[in-house]
Amino acid sequence: MKRVHNLAIVDDDDAFVFLTKEMVAETNMVDNISVFKNGKVALDFIEMNRDNEEELPEIILLDLSMPVMDGWQFLEKYAQLDPALAKKISIYICTSSISPDDVNRAKAQSLVSNFMVKPVTPENLISMIRQLN
Amino acid sequence: MDRKEFLRKGLLGTGALIAAPAAVGMKVNSESPKHEILGFNHLPQTNSKIMENTVLHKAATRGDANHGWLKSRHTFSFANYYNPERMNFGVLRVLNDDYVAPGMGFSAHPHENMEIISIPLEGDLEHKDNMGNVSVIRSGDIQLMSAGTGVLHSEYNKNKEQPVKFLQIWVIPNKRNATPCYHSKEFIRDLWVTIAKGEIWRGEMKNKAKDGSVYWGDTTIVPFLNEENKPYRYVAIRADITPRKKVEEELVKYSSALEYQNQQLIDFCYIVSHNLRGPILNISMLVDFIEKTADIEKQTEAFSKIKPVISHLMEVFDELVESIQVKQDTEIISEELDLEESTKKVLIGFKPLIEKYKAEVHFDFSESDRIDFPRKYLDSILTNLISNAIKYRSPERDPRIEIKSKKQNEDVLLTVSDNGLGIDLEMHRDKIFKIRKTFHEHPDARGFGLFMVKTQVEAMGGSIWLDSEPDKGSTFYIQFKNQEL
């Protein structure tokens, strides 16, 4: 199976980041994991590396509730950036929210590959990486 | 419209028609809506035997007045024109065909117990009255005033270039000493168009009684149709619906209060869904991880992450409890507070921070120095806003905070401005006062202060909003309601 070169977690929740990193490492299917504390840092990184296929992630796990720039705002700005990127990025929303509003809003986003309600399990992660291939 | 045509076709109909709602008059008399039939108005059936009910006044035989600025032809006796043969036609008492020179008009003059209808044929006519109505009517408009117990009004040709030509019609009301009222051209047009189509017209009118009290009347006008489906007769029914209107107004009030409560409930569910579920999941996942992993080092790391999650959870929980207390604290007592004294007291707590960051704090409560408000809430509002102004200061300049108060009718407006980081309103406008929303990377940012401030301000019926520009600063506005001190 094809390995994932870069996976990015955009989330300010320390415990979630720790657990997800452990889980991703466990799957042994991902080379690098990078963590961004909010949408703005992630967006800046992507913008800076828009032509750099090596650095851009294949997968983004995106939280919704974050300071400075939340997940929705990130998606809005990312949409303008997406066509110019050197790599196709799959975005997965990961949220602890179980509000139907959020689910519906996420489903309406063409850029979002899927919507995952936390907790993220190793099975979720593996099927997500499989879908990519 | 050609004048003769207008008179022949329209006036007889219009005049009598208009008399129906006009004669309705407005009176508050009882607790329960009492329906009463106010009168029938017969119209000549224009399609047949028109001459039988007709008195012919040749245009040239009318009374004549020429004051230079005013030229008037009187169909019936009026002012200096007196002809005992021509006093009225049924309830139709006056039919004047007026010309008023540009910029001229009738200054304020009284009327009573008369239905006064104005129909401009050319130019603009401005009406003003002591009931507070101001309106300009033009060709195609009809205006109706019920003088009742007495109205003072003026009519001017506001147009400096063009004369105004209009018909002034007086109809004797079927009830004397009714409460005066004014019907706008829009109102008349709607009424006229509806009944001319043979449809039933219904309207609700808010009026002011002589004693200043407001009352509502509901009027229904039902046209009777002939074989050709043309209206030939009308009946007007009036009911006093003030009690119902009062209930309706109450309902609107309750409904907006309910809407507010519902929004609070949605916010509450949101907090539970977003802010409590997350930490609980984290604890459960961390414990699972510790159980499963054999790596002692990883176990220790995971373990160390549990405590911050728990303290976060406790914090959210405490905030929830605190905010619920505000909502339930409807019995909280307002007292007269001195703004300067309260501000000074709050500032004592900030002394170390103010010194540390070389902050300048200015206040000016000269315009309005007192408010009637719960002390606990005012302290919380000032503390949160001052704390934010210092916390989100710009690294490029010393913080400067300005606190001012202003009188706005019965309300007091408090403003707290800073020269700090500011908030990008385009991005965050709808989230500023939401719980657990932060806009800067600050270790102490919890997203609770402004949520609490808003809750407290709104609990007392006030409102809060802000202006802000990134890198320039923010100004918060707090409106304290009904401050008649």
PDB file of N, CA and C in Angstrom, chain B residues 296-334:
ATOM      1  N   ILE B 296       6.581   2.478  29.245  1.00  0.00           N
ATOM      2  CA  ILE B 296       6.433   3.243  30.495  1.00  0.00           C
ATOM      3  C   ILE B 296       6.548   4.740  30.235  1.00  0.00           C
ATOM      4  N   GLU B 297       7.496   5.078  29.369  1.00  0.00           N
ATOM      5  CA  GLU B 297       7.715   6.496  29.065  1.00  0.00           C
ATOM      6  C   GLU B 297       6.454   7.128  28.452  1.00  0.00           C
ATOM      7  N   LYS B 298       5.864   6.412  27.501  1.00  0.00           N
ATOM      8  CA  LYS B 298       4.625   6.889  26.861  1.00  0.00           C
ATOM      9  C   LYS B 298       3.502   6.976  27.889  1.00  0.00           C
ATOM     10  N   GLN B 299       3.470   5.999  28.762  1.00  0.00           N
ATOM     11  CA  GLN B 299       2.452   5.990  29.814  1.00  0.00           C
ATOM     12  C   GLN B 299       2.550   7.261  30.661  1.00  0.00           C
ATOM     13  N   THR B 300       3.774   7.576  31.051  1.00  0.00           N
ATOM     14  CA  THR B 300       3.998   8.761  31.883  1.00  0.00           C
ATOM     15  C   THR B 300       3.570  10.016  31.138  1.00  0.00           C
ATOM     16  N   GLU B 301       3.930  10.079  29.854  1.00  0.00           N
ATOM     17  CA  GLU B 301       3.570  11.260  29.063  1.00  0.00           C
ATOM     18  C   GLU B 301       2.049  11.411  28.976  1.00  0.00           C
ATOM     19  N   ALA B 302       1.394  10.302  28.689  1.00  0.00           N
ATOM     20  CA  ALA B 302      -0.069  10.346  28.579  1.00  0.00           C
ATOM     21  C   ALA B 302      -0.673  10.750  29.917  1.00  0.00           C
ATOM     22  N   PHE B 303      -0.102  10.205  30.976  1.00  0.00           N
ATOM     23  CA  PHE B 303      -0.624  10.499  32.305  1.00  0.00           C
ATOM     24  C   PHE B 303      -0.527  11.992  32.621  1.00  0.00           C
ATOM     25  N   SER B 304       0.614  12.565  32.224  1.00  0.00           N
ATOM     26  CA  SER B 304       0.832  13.992  32.507  1.00  0.00           C
ATOM     27  C   SER B 304      -0.177  14.865  31.756  1.00  0.00           C
ATOM     28  N   LYS B 305      -0.795  14.304  30.726  1.00  0.00           N
ATOM     29  CA  LYS B 305      -1.730  15.111  29.932  1.00  0.00           C
ATOM     30  C   LYS B 305      -3.145  15.078  30.510  1.00  0.00           C
ATOM     31  N   ILE B 306      -3.364  14.174  31.450  1.00  0.00           N
ATOM     32  CA  ILE B 306      -4.724  14.071  32.009  1.00  0.00           C
ATOM     33  C   ILE B 306      -5.065  15.286  32.864  1.00  0.00           C
ATOM     34  N   LYS B 307      -4.104  15.695  33.692  1.00  0.00           N
ATOM     35  CA  LYS B 307      -4.396  16.767  34.636  1.00  0.00           C
ATOM     36  C   LYS B 307      -4.839  18.081  33.964  1.00  0.00           C
ATOM     37  N   PRO B 308      -4.108  18.543  32.951  1.00  0.00           N
ATOM     38  CA  PRO B 308      -4.577  19.787  32.303  1.00  0.00           C
ATOM     39  C   PRO B 308      -5.987  19.657  31.726  1.00  0.00           C
ATOM     40  N   VAL B 309      -6.284  18.449  31.214  1.00  0.00           N
ATOM     41  CA  VAL B 309      -7.631  18.265  30.646  1.00  0.00           C
ATOM     42  C   VAL B 309      -8.675  18.379  31.751  1.00  0.00           C
ATOM     43  N   ILE B 310      -8.348  17.772  32.913  1.00  0.00           N
ATOM     44  CA  ILE B 310      -9.307  17.838  34.023  1.00  0.00           C
ATOM     45  C   ILE B 310      -9.482  19.282  34.494  1.00  0.00           C
ATOM     46  N   SER B 311      -8.370  20.009  34.623  1.00  0.00           N
ATOM     47  CA  SER B 311      -8.550  21.391  35.105  1.00  0.00           C
ATOM     48  C   SER B 311      -9.296  22.231  34.075  1.00  0.00           C
ATOM     49  N   HIS B 312      -9.086  21.944  32.801  1.00  0.00           N
ATOM     50  CA  HIS B 312      -9.838  22.626  31.741  1.00  0.00           C
ATOM     51  C   HIS B 312     -11.335  22.332  31.886  1.00  0.00           C
ATOM     52  N   LEU B 313     -11.616  21.061  32.114  1.00  0.00           N
ATOM     53  CA  LEU B 313     -13.006  20.628  32.260  1.00  0.00           C
ATOM     54  C   LEU B 313     -13.679  21.330  33.437  1.00  0.00           C
ATOM     55  N   MET B 314     -12.921  21.407  34.545  1.00  0.00           N
ATOM     56  CA  MET B 314     -13.467  22.058  35.746  1.00  0.00           C
ATOM     57  C   MET B 314     -13.761  23.527  35.452  1.00  0.00           C
ATOM     58  N   GLU B 315     -12.839  24.147  34.714  1.00  0.00           N
ATOM     59  CA  GLU B 315     -12.982  25.557  34.394  1.00  0.00           C
ATOM     60  C   GLU B 315     -14.252  25.795  33.569  1.00  0.00           C
ATOM     61  N   VAL B 316     -14.421  24.985  32.540  1.00  0.00           N
ATOM     62  CA  VAL B 316     -15.613  25.121  31.696  1.00  0.00           C
ATOM     63  C   VAL B 316     -16.856  24.910  32.545  1.00  0.00           C
ATOM     64  N   PHE B 317     -16.768  23.929  33.405  1.00  0.00           N
ATOM     65  CA  PHE B 317     -17.909  23.606  34.254  1.00  0.00           C
ATOM     66  C   PHE B 317     -18.260  24.784  35.158  1.00  0.00           C
ATOM     67  N   ASP B 318     -17.237  25.369  35.790  1.00  0.00           N
ATOM     68  CA  ASP B 318     -17.473  26.521  36.670  1.00  0.00           C
ATOM     69  C   ASP B 318     -18.091  27.686  35.906  1.00  0.00           C
ATOM     70  N   GLU B 319     -17.578  27.898  34.694  1.00  0.00           N
ATOM     71  CA  GLU B 319     -18.107  28.998  33.876  1.00  0.00           C
ATOM     72  C   GLU B 319     -19.573  28.781  33.551  1.00  0.00           C
ATOM     73  N   LEU B 320     -19.876  27.537  33.225  1.00  0.00           N
ATOM     74  CA  LEU B 320     -21.268  27.215  32.920  1.00  0.00           C
ATOM     75  C   LEU B 320     -22.158  27.525  34.104  1.00  0.00           C
ATOM     76  N   VAL B 321     -21.709  27.096  35.280  1.00  0.00           N
ATOM     77  CA  VAL B 321     -22.483  27.335  36.496  1.00  0.00           C
ATOM     78  C   VAL B 321     -22.640  28.837  36.711  1.00  0.00           C
ATOM     79  N   GLU B 322     -21.547  29.560  36.519  1.00  0.00           N
ATOM     80  CA  GLU B 322     -21.572  31.015  36.728  1.00  0.00           C
ATOM     81  C   GLU B 322     -22.552  31.700  35.781  1.00  0.00           C
ATOM     82  N   SER B 323     -22.516  31.274  34.519  1.00  0.00           N
ATOM     83  CA  SER B 323     -23.393  31.925  33.552  1.00  0.00           C
ATOM     84  C   SER B 323     -24.852  31.572  33.806  1.00  0.00           C
ATOM     85  N   ILE B 324     -25.098  30.373  34.256  1.00  0.00           N
ATOM     86  CA  ILE B 324     -26.485  29.985  34.572  1.00  0.00           C
ATOM     87  C   ILE B 324     -26.975  30.820  35.745  1.00  0.00           C
ATOM     88  N   GLN B 325     -26.061  31.094  36.689  1.00  0.00           N
ATOM     89  CA  GLN B 325     -26.458  31.901  37.838  1.00  0.00           C
ATOM     90  C   GLN B 325     -26.916  33.291  37.413  1.00  0.00           C
ATOM     91  N   VAL B 326     -26.213  33.875  36.434  1.00  0.00           N
ATOM     92  CA  VAL B 326     -26.635  35.204  35.966  1.00  0.00           C
ATOM     93  C   VAL B 326     -28.045  35.115  35.419  1.00  0.00           C
ATOM     94  N   LYS B 327     -28.284  34.082  34.621  1.00  0.00           N
ATOM     95  CA  LYS B 327     -29.590  33.960  33.988  1.00  0.00           C
ATOM     96  C   LYS B 327     -30.696  33.727  35.008  1.00  0.00           C
ATOM     97  N   GLN B 328     -30.331  33.076  36.112  1.00  0.00           N
ATOM     98  CA  GLN B 328     -31.369  32.796  37.099  1.00  0.00           C
ATOM     99  C   GLN B 328     -31.497  33.913  38.121  1.00  0.00           C
ATOM    100  N   ASP B 329     -30.494  34.780  38.118  1.00  0.00           N
ATOM    101  CA  ASP B 329     -30.432  35.824  39.123  1.00  0.00           C
ATOM    102  C   ASP B 329     -31.330  36.992  38.731  1.00  0.00           C
ATOM    103  N   THR B 330     -32.567  36.693  38.418  1.00  0.00           N
ATOM    104  CA  THR B 330     -33.441  37.764  37.925  1.00  0.00           C
ATOM    105  C   THR B 330     -33.836  38.721  39.042  1.00  0.00           C
ATOM    106  N   GLU B 331     -33.597  38.302  40.269  1.00  0.00           N
ATOM    107  CA  GLU B 331     -33.987  39.129  41.402  1.00  0.00           C
ATOM    108  C   GLU B 331     -32.874  40.082  41.830  1.00  0.00           C
ATOM    109  N   ILE B 332     -31.774  40.063  41.090  1.00  0.00           N
ATOM    110  CA  ILE B 332     -30.625  40.880  41.502  1.00  0.00           C
ATOM    111  C   ILE B 332     -31.029  42.361  41.607  1.00  0.00           C
ATOM    112  N   ILE B 333     -30.492  43.006  42.619  1.00  0.00           N
ATOM    113  CA  ILE B 333     -30.934  44.367  42.918  1.00  0.00           C
ATOM    114  C   ILE B 333     -30.002  45.412  42.310  1.00  0.00           C
ATOM    115  N   SER B 334     -30.604  46.378  41.620  1.00  0.00           N
ATOM    116  CA  SER B 334     -29.844  47.498  41.072  1.00  0.00           C
ATOM    117  C   SER B 334     -29.701  48.556  42.161  1.00  0.00           C
TER     118      SER B 334
END
